[in-house]
C-alpha positions as CSV (number, residue, x, y, z in Angstrom):
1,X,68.5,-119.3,114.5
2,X,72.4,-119.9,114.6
3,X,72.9,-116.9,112.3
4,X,70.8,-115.2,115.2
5,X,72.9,-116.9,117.9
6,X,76.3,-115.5,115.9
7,X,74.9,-112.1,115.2
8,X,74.2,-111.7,118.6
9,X,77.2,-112.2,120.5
10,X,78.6,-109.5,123.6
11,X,78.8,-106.0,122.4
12,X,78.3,-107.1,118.8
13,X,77.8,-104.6,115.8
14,X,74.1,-105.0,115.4
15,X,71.5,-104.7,119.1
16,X,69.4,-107.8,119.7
17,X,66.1,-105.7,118.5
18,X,67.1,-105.1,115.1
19,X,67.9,-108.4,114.5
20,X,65.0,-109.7,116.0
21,X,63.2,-107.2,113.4
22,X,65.0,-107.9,110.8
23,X,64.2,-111.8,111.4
24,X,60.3,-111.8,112.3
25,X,61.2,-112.8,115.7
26,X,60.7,-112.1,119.4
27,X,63.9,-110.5,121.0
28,X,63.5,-112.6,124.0
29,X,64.4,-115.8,121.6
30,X,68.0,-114.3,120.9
31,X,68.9,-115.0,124.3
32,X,70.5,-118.1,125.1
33,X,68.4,-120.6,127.1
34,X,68.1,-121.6,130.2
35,X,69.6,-124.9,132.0
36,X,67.5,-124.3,134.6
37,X,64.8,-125.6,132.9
38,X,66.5,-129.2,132.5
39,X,67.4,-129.5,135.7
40,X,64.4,-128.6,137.0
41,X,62.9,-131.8,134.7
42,X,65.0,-133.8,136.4
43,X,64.1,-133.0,139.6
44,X,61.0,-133.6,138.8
45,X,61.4,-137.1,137.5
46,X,63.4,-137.8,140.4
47,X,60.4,-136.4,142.7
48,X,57.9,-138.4,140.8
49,X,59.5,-141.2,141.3
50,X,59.6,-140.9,145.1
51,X,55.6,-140.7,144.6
52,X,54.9,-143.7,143.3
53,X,56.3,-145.5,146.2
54,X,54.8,-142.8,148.8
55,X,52.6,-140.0,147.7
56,X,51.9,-138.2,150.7
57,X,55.6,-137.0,150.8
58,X,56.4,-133.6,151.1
59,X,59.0,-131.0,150.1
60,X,60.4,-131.4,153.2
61,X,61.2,-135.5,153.3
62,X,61.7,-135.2,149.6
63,X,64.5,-133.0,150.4
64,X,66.2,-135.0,152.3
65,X,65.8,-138.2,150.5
66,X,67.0,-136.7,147.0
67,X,69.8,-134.3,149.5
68,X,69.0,-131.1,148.4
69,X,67.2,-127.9,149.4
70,X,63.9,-127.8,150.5
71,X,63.7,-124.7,149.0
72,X,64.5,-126.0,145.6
73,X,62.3,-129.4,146.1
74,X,59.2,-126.9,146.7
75,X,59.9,-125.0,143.8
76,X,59.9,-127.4,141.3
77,X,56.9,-129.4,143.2
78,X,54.8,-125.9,142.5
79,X,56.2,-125.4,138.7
80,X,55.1,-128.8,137.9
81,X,52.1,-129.2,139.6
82,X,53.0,-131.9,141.9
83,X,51.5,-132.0,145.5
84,X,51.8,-134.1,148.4
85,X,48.4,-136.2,149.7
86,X,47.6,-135.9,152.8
87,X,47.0,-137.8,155.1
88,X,43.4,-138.1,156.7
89,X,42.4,-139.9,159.9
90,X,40.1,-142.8,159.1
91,X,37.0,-143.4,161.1
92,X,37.2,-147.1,162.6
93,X,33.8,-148.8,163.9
94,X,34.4,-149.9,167.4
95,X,32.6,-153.2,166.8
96,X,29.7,-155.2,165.5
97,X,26.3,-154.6,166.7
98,X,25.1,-157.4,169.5
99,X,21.9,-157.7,167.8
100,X,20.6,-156.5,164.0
101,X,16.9,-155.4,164.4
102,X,14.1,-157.2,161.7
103,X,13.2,-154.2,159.1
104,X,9.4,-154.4,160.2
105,X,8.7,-151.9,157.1
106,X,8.8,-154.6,154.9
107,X,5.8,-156.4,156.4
108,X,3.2,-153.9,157.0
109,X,0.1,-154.0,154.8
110,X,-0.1,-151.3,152.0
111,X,-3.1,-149.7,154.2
112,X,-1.0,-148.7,157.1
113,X,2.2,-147.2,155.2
114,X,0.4,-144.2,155.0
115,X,1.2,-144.1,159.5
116,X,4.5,-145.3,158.5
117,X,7.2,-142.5,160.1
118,X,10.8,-142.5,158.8
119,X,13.7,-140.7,161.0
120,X,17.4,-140.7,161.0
121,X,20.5,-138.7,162.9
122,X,23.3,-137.0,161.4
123,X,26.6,-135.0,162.8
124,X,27.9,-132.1,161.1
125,X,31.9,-131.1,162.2
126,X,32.1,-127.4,162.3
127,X,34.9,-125.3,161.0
128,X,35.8,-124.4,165.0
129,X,35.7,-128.5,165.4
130,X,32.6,-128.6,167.4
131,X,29.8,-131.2,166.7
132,X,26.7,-130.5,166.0
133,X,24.7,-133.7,166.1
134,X,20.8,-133.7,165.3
135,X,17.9,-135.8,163.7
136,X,14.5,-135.6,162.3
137,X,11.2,-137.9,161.6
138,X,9.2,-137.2,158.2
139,X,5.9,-139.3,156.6
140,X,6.7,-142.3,154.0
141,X,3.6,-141.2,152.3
142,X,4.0,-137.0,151.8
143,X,8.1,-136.7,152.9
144,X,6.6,-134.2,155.2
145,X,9.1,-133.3,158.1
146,X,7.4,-134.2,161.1
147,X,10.3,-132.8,164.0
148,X,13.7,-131.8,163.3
149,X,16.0,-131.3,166.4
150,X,19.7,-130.0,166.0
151,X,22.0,-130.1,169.2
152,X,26.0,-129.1,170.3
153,X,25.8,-132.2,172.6
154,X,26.3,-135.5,172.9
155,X,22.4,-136.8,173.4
156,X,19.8,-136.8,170.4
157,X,16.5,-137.1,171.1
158,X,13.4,-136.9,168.3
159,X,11.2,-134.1,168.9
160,X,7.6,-134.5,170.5
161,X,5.9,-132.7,167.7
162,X,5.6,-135.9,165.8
163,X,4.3,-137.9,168.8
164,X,2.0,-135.1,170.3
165,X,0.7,-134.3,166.3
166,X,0.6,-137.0,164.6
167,X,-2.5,-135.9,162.0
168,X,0.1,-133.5,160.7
């Protein structure tokens, strides 16, 4: 490569593509490389670094910690593959429940578990941030869905079609 390197200096007597020919290699390898490409490594360390103490930093903060552009800081964050974690808001229970009810399932005879009904709610967040909050009731026995009722308010309520029909 050096005899490359010295063939190919400014306005020399032989153009980069015949020596590249005449060598078996790419003409893009005759040109002298980048120091971009260490720099940008140490950026990159220096970045990394930052995210083992915090990693929801972004280019930003990082900019400012490691005083340079933010410009630059993004850059290298996207060539390397680094991003920033963000941050999520926790749900935090408001308390204990006053009183835990028995599980009664548990002690009903094998006879009557085919009358045993199971429900539960749930609450889906929708891309426009409303809540849609619903429930539904099915058989132990069959997993047949006995009601299903889906709302956009604040009260759930199981459906009478398990109550009024319950030979279903």
């Amino acid at each position: 490569m050096e005899v490359a390197y010295q063939l190919c200096v400014p306005n020399g007597p032989y153009p980069k593509s015949q020596i590249a020919r005449a060598l078996g290699i790419g003409r893009a390898t005759l040109y002298w490389p980048s120091k971009q490409a260490t720099k940008d490594k140490q950026v990159a360390v220096a970045i990394e670094q930052w995210h083992e103490v915090d990693d929801t930093l972004g280019h930003r903060k990082l900019a400012t910690l490691l005083k340079m552009s933010k410009d630059r800081v993004r850059r290298v964050m996207h060539k390397y593959g680094i991003t920033a974690r963000r941050k999520q808001k926790r749900y935090v229970y408001p308390g204990k429940a006053s009183q835990v009810a028995p599980n009664l399932v548990r002690e009903l005879d094998p006879e009557s578990l085919a009358e045993v009904v199971f429900s539960d709610i749930f609450e889906v967040k929708l891309a426009d941030r409303t809540k849609v909050r619903g429930c539904f009731t099915l058989w132990k026995r069959t997993r047949h869905i006995l009601g299903l009722d889906a709302r956009v308010s604040h009260a759930c309520r199981v459906s009478n079609c398990c109550v009024a029909n319950p030979g279903l």
